[in-house]
Amino acid sequence: MADTKREIERKYEGPPAGGDAPLPDLTSVPGVSGVIDKGVAELDATYYDTADQRLATASLTLRRRTGGDDAGWHLKLPVSEGVRDEIRAPLSDTVPEDLTALVRSRIREAELVPVVRLLSARDIRHLVDASGTLLAEVSVDRVRAERLSGGAGSAEWTEIEVELADDGDPAFLDKVEKKLRKAGIKRSASASKLAKALDDTAPRKPEKAGKPEKAGKVADVSKATTKAAKPEPVDSTPRTAGDHILTYVRAQRDAIVELDPAVRRDVPDSVHRMRVATRRLRSTFRSYGKILDRTVTDPIGVELKWLAAELGVERDQEVLTEHLTTALDDLPSDLVTGPVQARLSTWSGARRSGSRQHLIAVLDGKRYLDLLTTLDTLVAGPPLCEAASKKPEKVIAKAVRKDFEKVADLVGEALELPPGSERDLAMHDARKKAKRTRYAAEAATPALADPAADLVKSMKSLQTLLGDHQDSVMVRGALRELATEAHAAGENAFTYGVLYGRAEQRAAAVEAELPGEWEAIEDKGAV
């Protein structure tokens, strides 16, 4: 079973391999009372990747390491600069399936093979405070890299690594760095040992006729990755309507791929964020059909709708459980009769367990992986229409206004209906359209600036209000189910009725608030 460790560290350049790597007196770092020599550990790590280095391109590392106190398989996922989540699994001869699954959105059907072997002599020191508590581990690593595929080069270097202790204050690393910099020690130019090893052992570029290769020049490893695995370069200053929309499309495609490991690990809010990315993509295809050819994007939209629905099984259960738990906690104790909390926990756990298993099967399935590859293909060769080459102000604004008009029609229809199931459905339809208009305005904001940003806020406010109403509808349905189960078990169903009544009151309050909210939005108008 794999476990996770948050790793916060910084790497610094050491002297050339074979030279001395003196460290300054680190006892003078504020907060440090002692430096404990922990000896030298001999580490032997083999790094795995696809033949075209898809993991390295995404700043992911997967290794099998022996030696030291954490021998085993390690998968490192980037969180932010200098921060990574390290997923660990016990030693085995082959890559653990748990870790392979976490990189599946990157590798798809490609095989993981050994690419680099690193042999390191790690001289370890612990920085401790007055009570002996570990603050950070400082190591001087003498490294030898051997290329195992894609070449046969080797390289040697020395580096210094400072890793913060678990639950330590990241500001402490600034204090250590200040001391190192005064001693002339600077940050490493490479993000990781693997990145440096790949660079230093890569085959040299062939010499051009009449222009000899510069000494030390090596091939750019990032160019070895196929289009299906490598995010396309994004124009930082988009000019045409197509440029703006493709920038947004790329961002959502990247979000889906990057969130895949978090969803598999059940990281809080990851399912919701991935679902939002799929909806943003689908909405963009529909809103900007004058820019991206819908004969190409509509079939992709069908697959995105499917994926959003599969993610929704998990997400909807999360939301329902949260609302029911909060509502129950808010009830006075004298209104709670019977084992309501226990039944709610059992009901939620059973449904969530089933949905988790189903969701993981979806992410491992061919349909999902084919969708990711299709999105890569679309980004690499977008199906642009004639309007894509035009200036964004007119083309994009027109699309956003069209979506806004549809929201207006749906809200008007909902307001004309009497309270009941038909109004509930109409308000839900208006909510979905408000969400689509919000996403269209998000994509338009870099081009249209404040007017689009203001519309995003308006649609978010409307979406939240209508979402509260839909949540009430879903909560009431769940309460009916729970009450039926409780009654069948001979339990008192009084509390479920009280909660149902409160949910009805919340829905009525939203319906009363909607006319005023919509009037204020209409006064502002679209872009």
Short mmCIF file of C-alpha atoms in Angstrom, two decimals:
data_model
loop_
_atom_site.label_atom_id
_atom_site.label_comp_id
_atom_site.label_asym_id
_atom_site.label_seq_id
_atom_site.Cartn_x
_atom_site.Cartn_y
_atom_site.Cartn_z
CA MET A 1 0.00 0.00 0.00
CA ALA A 2 1.43 3.38 -1.03
CA ASP A 3 1.68 6.27 1.42
CA THR A 4 2.30 9.98 0.91
CA LYS A 5 4.83 12.44 2.26
CA ARG A 6 4.90 16.17 1.52
CA GLU A 7 8.48 17.06 0.60
CA ILE A 8 9.70 20.66 0.86
CA GLU A 9 13.31 21.04 -0.20
CA ARG A 10 15.85 23.18 -2.01
CA LYS A 11 18.84 22.10 -4.07
CA TYR A 12 22.15 23.91 -4.41
CA GLU A 13 25.17 23.49 -6.63
CA GLY A 14 28.24 21.87 -5.15
CA PRO A 15 31.81 21.95 -6.46
CA PRO A 16 32.85 19.66 -9.35
CA ALA A 17 32.66 15.94 -8.60
CA GLY A 18 35.70 14.77 -6.71
CA GLY A 19 36.30 18.14 -5.07
CA ASP A 20 35.58 19.19 -1.53
CA ALA A 21 32.06 20.34 -0.67
CA PRO A 22 32.52 22.31 2.52
CA LEU A 23 29.41 23.60 4.25
CA PRO A 24 29.45 26.75 6.35
CA ASP A 25 28.90 26.54 10.10
CA LEU A 26 25.14 25.96 10.18
CA THR A 27 24.92 26.28 13.97
CA SER A 28 24.83 30.03 13.37
CA VAL A 29 21.52 29.73 11.48
CA PRO A 30 18.80 31.30 13.68
CA GLY A 31 16.95 28.58 15.59
CA VAL A 32 19.67 25.93 15.14
CA SER A 33 21.30 24.67 18.30
CA GLY A 34 23.16 21.70 16.89
CA VAL A 35 24.30 19.97 13.71
CA ILE A 36 24.34 16.19 14.02
CA ASP A 37 26.46 14.15 11.62
CA LYS A 38 24.36 11.15 10.51
CA GLY A 39 27.06 9.57 8.36
CA VAL A 40 27.09 8.63 4.68
CA ALA A 41 24.33 6.63 2.97
CA GLU A 42 24.94 4.81 -0.30
CA LEU A 43 21.87 5.21 -2.54
CA ASP A 44 21.15 3.35 -5.75
CA ALA A 45 18.15 4.68 -7.71
CA THR A 46 16.78 3.65 -11.10
CA TYR A 47 14.38 6.14 -12.68
CA TYR A 48 11.56 4.98 -14.92
CA ASP A 49 9.79 6.85 -17.70
CA THR A 50 8.34 6.28 -21.15
CA ALA A 51 10.76 6.11 -24.08
CA ASP A 52 9.79 9.67 -25.01
CA GLN A 53 10.10 10.89 -21.40
CA ARG A 54 6.53 11.97 -20.76
CA LEU A 55 6.98 11.97 -16.99
CA ALA A 56 10.11 14.11 -17.10
CA THR A 57 8.38 16.59 -19.39
CA ALA A 58 5.64 16.96 -16.78
CA SER A 59 8.22 17.27 -13.93
CA LEU A 60 7.21 13.89 -12.48
CA THR A 61 9.78 11.39 -11.23
CA LEU A 62 9.34 7.67 -10.63
CA ARG A 63 12.20 5.69 -9.15
CA ARG A 64 13.15 2.44 -7.46
CA ARG A 65 15.75 3.11 -4.79
CA THR A 66 17.74 0.99 -2.39
CA GLY A 67 19.89 2.25 0.46
CA GLY A 68 19.03 4.83 3.11
CA ASP A 69 16.06 4.63 5.46
CA ASP A 70 13.34 4.95 2.81
CA ALA A 71 14.19 2.24 0.30
CA GLY A 72 11.36 1.46 -2.08
CA TRP A 73 9.46 2.96 -4.99
CA HIS A 74 8.96 6.74 -4.99
CA LEU A 75 6.69 8.79 -7.24
CA LYS A 76 7.10 12.54 -6.89
CA LEU A 77 4.29 14.84 -7.99
CA PRO A 78 4.96 18.60 -8.22
CA VAL A 79 2.83 20.83 -5.98
CA SER A 80 4.63 24.16 -6.30
CA GLU A 81 8.22 25.36 -6.60
CA GLY A 82 10.33 23.31 -4.22
CA VAL A 83 7.30 21.36 -2.97
CA ARG A 84 6.40 17.84 -4.06
CA ASP A 85 4.20 15.02 -2.82
CA GLU A 86 6.19 11.82 -2.61
CA ILE A 87 4.08 8.67 -2.96
CA ARG A 88 5.90 5.65 -1.60
CA ALA A 89 5.47 1.93 -2.16
CA PRO A 90 7.47 -1.09 -0.93
CA LEU A 91 10.34 -2.54 -2.97
CA SER A 92 9.38 -4.90 -5.77
CA ASP A 93 10.89 -6.02 -9.05
CA THR A 94 8.29 -4.23 -11.20
CA VAL A 95 6.60 -0.85 -11.00
CA PRO A 96 3.74 -1.08 -8.46
CA GLU A 97 0.32 -0.86 -10.09
CA ASP A 98 -0.73 1.83 -7.58
CA LEU A 99 2.01 4.12 -8.88
CA THR A 100 1.44 3.24 -12.53
CA ALA A 101 -2.19 4.27 -12.12
CA LEU A 102 -1.15 7.67 -10.78
CA VAL A 103 0.77 8.45 -13.98
CA ARG A 104 -1.66 6.84 -16.42
CA SER A 105 -3.06 10.18 -17.62
CA ARG A 106 0.49 10.99 -18.76
CA ILE A 107 1.73 7.70 -20.13
CA ARG A 108 -1.58 6.32 -21.51
CA GLU A 109 -0.71 2.93 -23.00
CA ALA A 110 3.06 3.52 -23.18
CA GLU A 111 5.47 1.23 -21.30
CA LEU A 112 7.52 2.46 -18.35
CA VAL A 113 11.19 1.58 -18.84
CA PRO A 114 14.44 2.33 -16.94
CA VAL A 115 15.95 5.56 -18.28
CA VAL A 116 18.64 6.63 -15.79
CA ARG A 117 20.50 5.09 -12.86
CA LEU A 118 21.83 7.40 -10.13
CA LEU A 119 24.44 6.24 -7.63
CA SER A 120 24.75 8.71 -4.76
CA ALA A 121 26.98 8.93 -1.72
CA ARG A 122 24.86 11.07 0.63
CA ASP A 123 26.65 12.77 3.53
CA ILE A 124 23.81 13.64 5.92
CA ARG A 125 23.55 16.25 8.68
CA HIS A 126 20.53 17.03 10.87
CA LEU A 127 19.83 20.58 12.00
CA VAL A 128 18.11 20.49 15.41
CA ASP A 129 16.77 23.07 17.85
CA ALA A 130 17.48 23.38 21.57
CA SER A 131 15.09 20.53 22.40
CA GLY A 132 16.67 18.22 19.84
CA THR A 133 13.75 18.49 17.42
CA LEU A 134 14.70 18.06 13.79
CA LEU A 135 14.40 21.29 11.76
CA ALA A 136 15.87 20.19 8.45
CA GLU A 137 18.14 17.62 6.87
CA VAL A 138 21.15 18.89 4.94
CA SER A 139 22.94 16.48 2.66
CA VAL A 140 25.94 16.69 0.38
CA ASP A 141 25.33 14.27 -2.50
CA ARG A 142 28.10 13.01 -4.75
CA VAL A 143 26.23 11.66 -7.74
CA ARG A 144 27.09 9.47 -10.71
CA ALA A 145 24.46 9.21 -13.46
CA GLU A 146 24.33 6.42 -16.06
CA ARG A 147 22.00 6.60 -19.05
CA LEU A 148 20.00 3.38 -19.51
CA SER A 149 17.92 4.23 -22.58
CA GLY A 150 18.03 6.86 -25.28
CA GLY A 151 21.80 6.96 -25.11
CA ALA A 152 24.74 5.64 -23.12
CA GLY A 153 26.24 8.72 -21.52
CA SER A 154 27.32 9.25 -17.95
CA ALA A 155 27.92 12.25 -15.73
CA GLU A 156 29.14 13.13 -12.23
CA TRP A 157 28.42 16.09 -10.00
CA THR A 158 27.99 17.17 -6.40
CA GLU A 159 24.96 18.96 -5.01
CA ILE A 160 23.66 20.13 -1.67
CA GLU A 161 20.09 19.41 -0.63
CA VAL A 162 18.18 20.98 2.26
CA GLU A 163 14.90 19.24 3.14
CA LEU A 164 12.51 20.70 5.70
CA ALA A 165 11.42 18.44 8.54
CA ASP A 166 7.83 17.22 8.56
CA ASP A 167 5.44 20.00 9.63
CA GLY A 168 8.31 22.49 9.67
CA ASP A 169 8.02 26.19 8.86
CA PRO A 170 9.07 26.80 5.23
CA ALA A 171 10.51 30.16 6.33
CA PHE A 172 13.29 28.22 8.04
CA LEU A 173 14.67 27.27 4.63
CA ASP A 174 15.15 30.98 3.89
CA LYS A 175 17.38 31.26 6.95
CA VAL A 176 19.49 28.30 5.85
CA GLU A 177 19.72 29.65 2.32
CA LYS A 178 20.90 33.03 3.56
CA LYS A 179 23.81 31.30 5.30
CA LEU A 180 24.62 29.18 2.23
CA ARG A 181 24.57 32.16 -0.11
CA LYS A 182 26.97 34.06 2.14
CA ALA A 183 29.29 31.10 1.73
CA GLY A 184 29.04 31.41 -2.06
CA ILE A 185 26.67 28.45 -2.51
CA LYS A 186 23.92 29.10 -5.07
CA ARG A 187 20.71 27.39 -6.08
CA SER A 188 20.90 24.52 -8.55
CA ALA A 189 19.89 25.31 -12.11
CA SER A 190 18.18 21.90 -12.34
CA ALA A 191 14.84 21.20 -10.69
CA SER A 192 15.87 17.65 -9.74
CA LYS A 193 18.68 15.13 -9.99
CA LEU A 194 16.80 13.39 -12.77
CA ALA A 195 16.47 16.57 -14.82
CA LYS A 196 20.20 17.19 -14.52
CA ALA A 197 21.01 13.58 -15.33
CA LEU A 198 18.87 13.63 -18.47
CA ASP A 199 20.47 16.87 -19.61
CA ASP A 200 24.03 15.83 -18.86
CA THR A 201 23.78 12.35 -20.37
CA ALA A 202 21.70 13.16 -23.45
CA PRO A 203 23.21 12.40 -26.87
CA ARG A 204 24.97 15.40 -28.33
CA LYS A 205 23.38 17.16 -31.27
CA PRO A 206 24.91 16.31 -34.64
CA GLU A 207 27.37 18.88 -35.89
CA LYS A 208 26.13 21.19 -38.61
CA ALA A 209 28.17 21.50 -41.79
CA GLY A 210 30.70 24.29 -41.46
CA LYS A 211 29.60 25.06 -37.93
CA PRO A 212 31.13 22.84 -35.24
CA GLU A 213 29.08 22.06 -32.17
CA LYS A 214 29.82 24.09 -29.07
CA ALA A 215 31.51 22.18 -26.29
CA GLY A 216 29.14 20.93 -23.65
CA LYS A 217 26.03 21.50 -25.77
CA VAL A 218 23.41 18.74 -25.31
CA ALA A 219 20.06 17.97 -26.84
CA ASP A 220 16.90 19.50 -25.41
CA VAL A 221 15.26 16.55 -23.68
CA SER A 222 11.83 18.18 -23.69
CA LYS A 223 11.70 17.92 -27.50
CA ALA A 224 11.79 14.15 -27.29
CA THR A 225 8.20 13.99 -26.04
CA THR A 226 5.37 13.27 -28.43
CA LYS A 227 2.54 15.70 -29.00
CA ALA A 228 0.14 13.32 -27.27
CA ALA A 229 1.97 13.70 -23.97
CA LYS A 230 3.45 17.19 -24.08
CA PRO A 231 1.37 20.31 -23.42
CA GLU A 232 1.43 22.58 -26.43
CA PRO A 233 3.30 25.88 -26.04
CA VAL A 234 0.93 28.67 -25.10
CA ASP A 235 1.19 32.09 -26.73
CA SER A 236 1.56 34.52 -23.83
CA THR A 237 0.15 37.37 -25.93
CA PRO A 238 -2.80 35.94 -27.89
CA ARG A 239 -3.99 38.23 -30.66
CA THR A 240 -6.80 36.63 -32.63
CA ALA A 241 -10.10 35.25 -31.37
CA GLY A 242 -8.73 31.75 -31.98
CA ASP A 243 -5.61 32.48 -29.92
CA HIS A 244 -7.69 33.46 -26.89
CA ILE A 245 -10.05 30.51 -27.01
CA LEU A 246 -7.27 27.98 -27.64
CA THR A 247 -5.38 29.31 -24.62
CA TYR A 248 -8.44 28.58 -22.48
CA VAL A 249 -8.94 25.16 -24.09
CA ARG A 250 -5.30 24.19 -23.41
CA ALA A 251 -5.63 25.23 -19.78
CA GLN A 252 -8.66 22.99 -19.27
CA ARG A 253 -7.06 20.05 -21.05
CA ASP A 254 -3.99 20.44 -18.85
CA ALA A 255 -6.17 20.67 -15.72
CA ILE A 256 -7.88 17.35 -16.47
CA VAL A 257 -4.57 15.56 -17.00
CA GLU A 258 -2.91 17.13 -13.95
CA LEU A 259 -5.86 16.47 -11.62
CA ASP A 260 -6.06 12.78 -12.52
CA PRO A 261 -3.58 11.63 -9.83
CA ALA A 262 -5.30 13.79 -7.19
CA VAL A 263 -8.69 12.25 -8.02
CA ARG A 264 -7.23 8.76 -7.74
CA ARG A 265 -5.72 9.69 -4.37
CA ASP A 266 -9.05 11.13 -3.19
CA VAL A 267 -7.54 14.57 -2.54
CA PRO A 268 -10.28 16.90 -1.23
CA ASP A 269 -12.06 18.90 -3.95
CA SER A 270 -10.10 17.20 -6.74
CA VAL A 271 -13.17 15.49 -8.23
CA HIS A 272 -15.04 18.78 -8.27
CA ARG A 273 -12.15 20.63 -9.93
CA MET A 274 -11.71 17.95 -12.58
CA ARG A 275 -15.44 17.98 -13.29
CA VAL A 276 -15.37 21.76 -13.65
CA ALA A 277 -12.52 21.50 -16.17
CA THR A 278 -14.53 19.04 -18.29
CA ARG A 279 -17.55 21.34 -18.17
CA ARG A 280 -15.49 24.38 -19.06
CA LEU A 281 -14.14 22.58 -22.10
CA ARG A 282 -17.54 21.39 -23.26
CA SER A 283 -19.08 24.82 -22.70
CA THR A 284 -16.26 26.47 -24.64
CA PHE A 285 -16.82 24.19 -27.62
CA ARG A 286 -20.54 25.01 -27.62
CA SER A 287 -20.23 28.75 -26.96
CA TYR A 288 -17.49 29.34 -29.50
CA GLY A 289 -18.74 27.24 -32.39
CA LYS A 290 -17.87 30.08 -34.76
CA ILE A 291 -14.22 29.70 -33.75
CA LEU A 292 -13.80 25.93 -33.32
CA ASP A 293 -15.57 23.72 -35.86
CA ARG A 294 -18.45 21.98 -34.07
CA THR A 295 -18.47 19.06 -36.47
CA VAL A 296 -15.17 18.17 -34.77
CA THR A 297 -15.87 19.39 -31.23
CA ASP A 298 -19.44 18.11 -30.79
CA PRO A 299 -18.39 14.42 -30.62
CA ILE A 300 -15.70 15.41 -28.12
CA GLY A 301 -18.34 17.30 -26.17
CA VAL A 302 -20.37 14.09 -25.90
CA GLU A 303 -17.40 12.36 -24.31
CA LEU A 304 -16.79 15.28 -21.97
CA LYS A 305 -20.43 15.16 -20.89
CA TRP A 306 -20.01 11.45 -20.17
CA LEU A 307 -16.87 12.08 -18.10
CA ALA A 308 -18.53 14.91 -16.15
CA ALA A 309 -21.46 12.60 -15.37
CA GLU A 310 -19.12 9.87 -14.14
CA LEU A 311 -17.28 12.36 -11.95
CA GLY A 312 -20.65 13.63 -10.76
CA VAL A 313 -21.50 10.30 -9.14
CA GLU A 314 -18.70 10.98 -6.66
CA ARG A 315 -19.13 14.73 -6.41
CA ASP A 316 -22.91 14.70 -5.94
CA GLN A 317 -22.56 12.25 -3.08
CA GLU A 318 -19.94 14.49 -1.45
CA VAL A 319 -22.23 17.51 -1.70
CA LEU A 320 -25.30 15.65 -0.47
CA THR A 321 -23.49 14.25 2.55
CA GLU A 322 -22.07 17.66 3.43
CA HIS A 323 -25.49 19.35 3.24
CA LEU A 324 -27.24 16.63 5.23
CA THR A 325 -24.54 16.58 7.91
CA THR A 326 -24.61 20.38 8.27
CA ALA A 327 -28.41 20.43 8.44
CA LEU A 328 -28.42 17.75 11.11
CA ASP A 329 -25.74 19.54 13.15
CA ASP A 330 -27.85 22.72 13.06
CA LEU A 331 -30.91 21.00 14.57
CA PRO A 332 -31.60 21.41 18.31
CA SER A 333 -30.96 18.13 20.09
CA ASP A 334 -34.60 17.76 21.12
CA LEU A 335 -35.55 17.52 17.42
CA VAL A 336 -33.20 14.60 16.77
CA THR A 337 -34.90 11.28 17.43
CA GLY A 338 -33.43 7.89 16.66
CA PRO A 339 -30.01 6.93 15.26
CA VAL A 340 -30.09 9.59 12.53
CA GLN A 341 -26.36 10.29 12.43
CA ALA A 342 -25.47 6.60 12.31
CA ARG A 343 -27.93 5.97 9.48
CA LEU A 344 -26.64 8.96 7.54
CA SER A 345 -23.04 7.74 7.92
CA THR A 346 -23.93 4.21 6.82
CA TRP A 347 -25.98 5.47 3.85
CA SER A 348 -23.27 7.87 2.72
CA GLY A 349 -20.41 5.43 3.21
CA ALA A 350 -22.08 2.68 1.20
CA ARG A 351 -22.89 4.99 -1.71
CA ARG A 352 -19.48 6.65 -1.64
CA SER A 353 -17.59 3.36 -1.55
CA GLY A 354 -19.39 2.16 -4.64
CA SER A 355 -18.90 5.43 -6.46
CA ARG A 356 -15.17 5.50 -5.68
CA GLN A 357 -14.64 2.04 -7.13
CA HIS A 358 -16.63 2.95 -10.21
CA LEU A 359 -14.74 6.22 -10.73
CA ILE A 360 -11.33 4.53 -10.56
CA ALA A 361 -12.52 1.98 -13.12
CA VAL A 362 -13.56 4.87 -15.38
CA LEU A 363 -10.13 6.50 -15.11
CA ASP A 364 -8.47 3.19 -15.95
CA GLY A 365 -10.76 2.59 -18.90
CA LYS A 366 -10.05 2.92 -22.61
CA ARG A 367 -12.84 5.44 -23.21
CA TYR A 368 -11.31 7.97 -20.81
CA LEU A 369 -7.75 7.49 -22.09
CA ASP A 370 -8.97 7.82 -25.68
CA LEU A 371 -10.65 11.10 -24.71
CA LEU A 372 -7.37 12.46 -23.35
CA THR A 373 -5.59 11.52 -26.57
CA THR A 374 -8.36 13.13 -28.62
CA LEU A 375 -7.97 16.35 -26.66
CA ASP A 376 -4.22 16.29 -27.27
CA THR A 377 -4.86 15.86 -30.97
CA LEU A 378 -7.32 18.76 -31.02
CA VAL A 379 -4.89 21.07 -29.24
CA ALA A 380 -2.04 20.06 -31.56
CA GLY A 381 -4.15 20.68 -34.68
CA PRO A 382 -7.19 22.80 -33.73
CA PRO A 383 -10.17 22.79 -36.14
CA LEU A 384 -10.30 26.56 -36.57
CA CYS A 385 -13.12 28.28 -38.44
CA GLU A 386 -12.78 31.46 -40.48
CA ALA A 387 -13.83 33.66 -37.54
CA ALA A 388 -10.86 32.37 -35.50
CA SER A 389 -8.49 34.66 -37.42
CA LYS A 390 -10.52 37.78 -36.65
CA LYS A 391 -10.01 40.26 -33.84
CA PRO A 392 -11.43 38.92 -30.57
CA GLU A 393 -13.41 41.96 -29.45
CA LYS A 394 -16.24 41.37 -31.94
CA VAL A 395 -16.29 37.58 -32.36
CA ILE A 396 -15.92 36.65 -28.69
CA ALA A 397 -18.26 39.36 -27.41
CA LYS A 398 -21.00 38.21 -29.77
CA ALA A 399 -20.74 34.64 -28.50
CA VAL A 400 -20.94 35.74 -24.87
CA ARG A 401 -23.98 37.97 -25.52
CA LYS A 402 -25.74 35.06 -27.21
CA ASP A 403 -25.24 32.88 -24.14
CA PHE A 404 -26.46 35.68 -21.87
CA GLU A 405 -29.66 36.02 -23.89
CA LYS A 406 -30.35 32.31 -23.42
CA VAL A 407 -29.92 32.68 -19.66
CA ALA A 408 -32.40 35.55 -19.69
CA ASP A 409 -34.99 33.45 -21.52
CA LEU A 410 -34.64 30.52 -19.10
CA VAL A 411 -34.81 32.67 -15.97
CA GLY A 412 -37.91 34.38 -17.37
CA GLU A 413 -39.56 31.03 -18.00
CA ALA A 414 -38.77 29.82 -14.47
CA LEU A 415 -40.21 32.96 -12.88
CA GLU A 416 -43.49 32.52 -14.75
CA LEU A 417 -44.07 28.99 -13.43
CA PRO A 418 -45.77 28.26 -10.09
CA PRO A 419 -43.76 26.57 -7.33
CA GLY A 420 -43.39 22.84 -7.92
CA SER A 421 -41.46 20.27 -9.90
CA GLU A 422 -41.74 22.13 -13.22
CA ARG A 423 -40.26 25.28 -11.71
CA ASP A 424 -37.53 23.20 -10.05
CA LEU A 425 -36.52 21.82 -13.46
CA ALA A 426 -36.68 25.25 -15.10
CA MET A 427 -34.46 26.77 -12.43
CA HIS A 428 -32.01 23.90 -12.84
CA ASP A 429 -31.87 24.53 -16.60
CA ALA A 430 -31.26 28.23 -15.96
CA ARG A 431 -28.45 27.32 -13.57
CA LYS A 432 -26.72 25.16 -16.17
CA LYS A 433 -26.98 27.94 -18.75
CA ALA A 434 -25.64 30.51 -16.26
CA LYS A 435 -22.68 28.22 -15.68
CA ARG A 436 -22.01 27.98 -19.41
CA THR A 437 -22.22 31.75 -19.77
CA ARG A 438 -19.82 32.17 -16.86
CA TYR A 439 -17.28 29.89 -18.53
CA ALA A 440 -17.69 31.71 -21.85
CA ALA A 441 -17.02 34.99 -20.04
CA GLU A 442 -13.97 33.47 -18.30
CA ALA A 443 -12.49 32.55 -21.67
CA ALA A 444 -13.32 36.06 -22.92
CA THR A 445 -11.81 37.98 -19.99
CA PRO A 446 -8.24 38.27 -21.38
CA ALA A 447 -9.71 39.76 -24.56
CA LEU A 448 -12.60 41.84 -23.20
CA ALA A 449 -11.18 42.73 -19.77
CA ASP A 450 -13.54 44.29 -17.19
CA PRO A 451 -16.89 43.78 -18.96
CA ALA A 452 -16.24 40.03 -19.21
CA ALA A 453 -14.88 39.86 -15.65
CA ASP A 454 -18.02 41.62 -14.39
CA LEU A 455 -20.20 39.13 -16.22
CA VAL A 456 -18.26 36.26 -14.64
CA LYS A 457 -19.13 37.69 -11.20
CA SER A 458 -22.80 38.15 -12.13
CA MET A 459 -23.15 34.63 -13.50
CA LYS A 460 -21.33 33.17 -10.51
CA SER A 461 -23.74 34.94 -8.18
CA LEU A 462 -26.74 33.68 -10.15
CA GLN A 463 -25.26 30.19 -10.37
CA THR A 464 -24.76 30.13 -6.59
CA LEU A 465 -28.33 31.19 -5.91
CA LEU A 466 -29.81 28.66 -8.33
CA GLY A 467 -27.37 26.06 -7.03
CA ASP A 468 -28.72 26.52 -3.50
CA HIS A 469 -32.17 25.80 -4.90
CA GLN A 470 -30.99 22.65 -6.70
CA ASP A 471 -29.18 21.48 -3.58
CA SER A 472 -32.48 21.74 -1.72
CA VAL A 473 -34.16 19.59 -4.38
CA MET A 474 -31.44 16.94 -4.08
CA VAL A 475 -31.46 17.04 -0.26
CA ARG A 476 -35.21 16.50 -0.16
CA GLY A 477 -34.88 13.48 -2.43
CA ALA A 478 -32.19 11.99 -0.18
CA LEU A 479 -34.26 12.65 2.94
CA ARG A 480 -37.22 10.79 1.46
CA GLU A 481 -34.91 7.82 0.82
CA LEU A 482 -33.44 7.95 4.32
CA ALA A 483 -36.86 8.26 5.93
CA THR A 484 -38.11 5.24 4.01
CA GLU A 485 -35.10 3.17 5.14
CA ALA A 486 -35.49 4.33 8.75
CA HIS A 487 -39.22 3.52 8.81
CA ALA A 488 -38.58 0.06 7.36
CA ALA A 489 -36.04 -0.55 10.15
CA GLY A 490 -38.58 0.46 12.80
CA GLU A 491 -36.85 3.79 13.56
CA ASN A 492 -38.53 7.10 14.25
CA ALA A 493 -38.59 9.16 11.01
CA PHE A 494 -39.59 12.46 12.68
CA THR A 495 -36.19 14.12 12.25
CA TYR A 496 -36.12 13.47 8.51
CA GLY A 497 -39.44 15.27 8.21
CA VAL A 498 -38.11 18.26 10.11
CA LEU A 499 -35.06 18.44 7.85
CA TYR A 500 -37.28 18.10 4.78
CA GLY A 501 -39.38 21.06 5.91
CA ARG A 502 -36.31 23.19 6.44
CA ALA A 503 -35.03 22.31 2.97
CA GLU A 504 -38.37 23.37 1.52
CA GLN A 505 -38.09 26.70 3.31
CA ARG A 506 -34.64 27.29 1.84
CA ALA A 507 -35.96 26.61 -1.67
CA ALA A 508 -38.83 29.03 -1.14
CA ALA A 509 -36.39 31.70 0.07
CA VAL A 510 -34.32 31.32 -3.11
CA GLU A 511 -37.41 31.58 -5.29
CA ALA A 512 -38.38 34.77 -3.48
CA GLU A 513 -34.89 36.23 -3.93
CA LEU A 514 -34.47 35.34 -7.60
CA PRO A 515 -36.53 38.17 -9.19
CA GLY A 516 -34.52 40.89 -7.47
CA GLU A 517 -31.20 39.16 -8.16
CA TRP A 518 -32.01 38.76 -11.83
CA GLU A 519 -33.23 42.34 -12.19
CA ALA A 520 -29.88 43.60 -10.87
CA ILE A 521 -28.01 41.34 -13.32
CA GLU A 522 -30.13 42.47 -16.27
CA ASP A 523 -29.44 46.10 -15.41
CA LYS A 524 -25.72 45.44 -15.75
CA GLY A 525 -26.21 43.56 -19.01
CA ALA A 526 -23.70 41.43 -20.90
CA VAL A 527 -20.36 42.44 -22.44
#
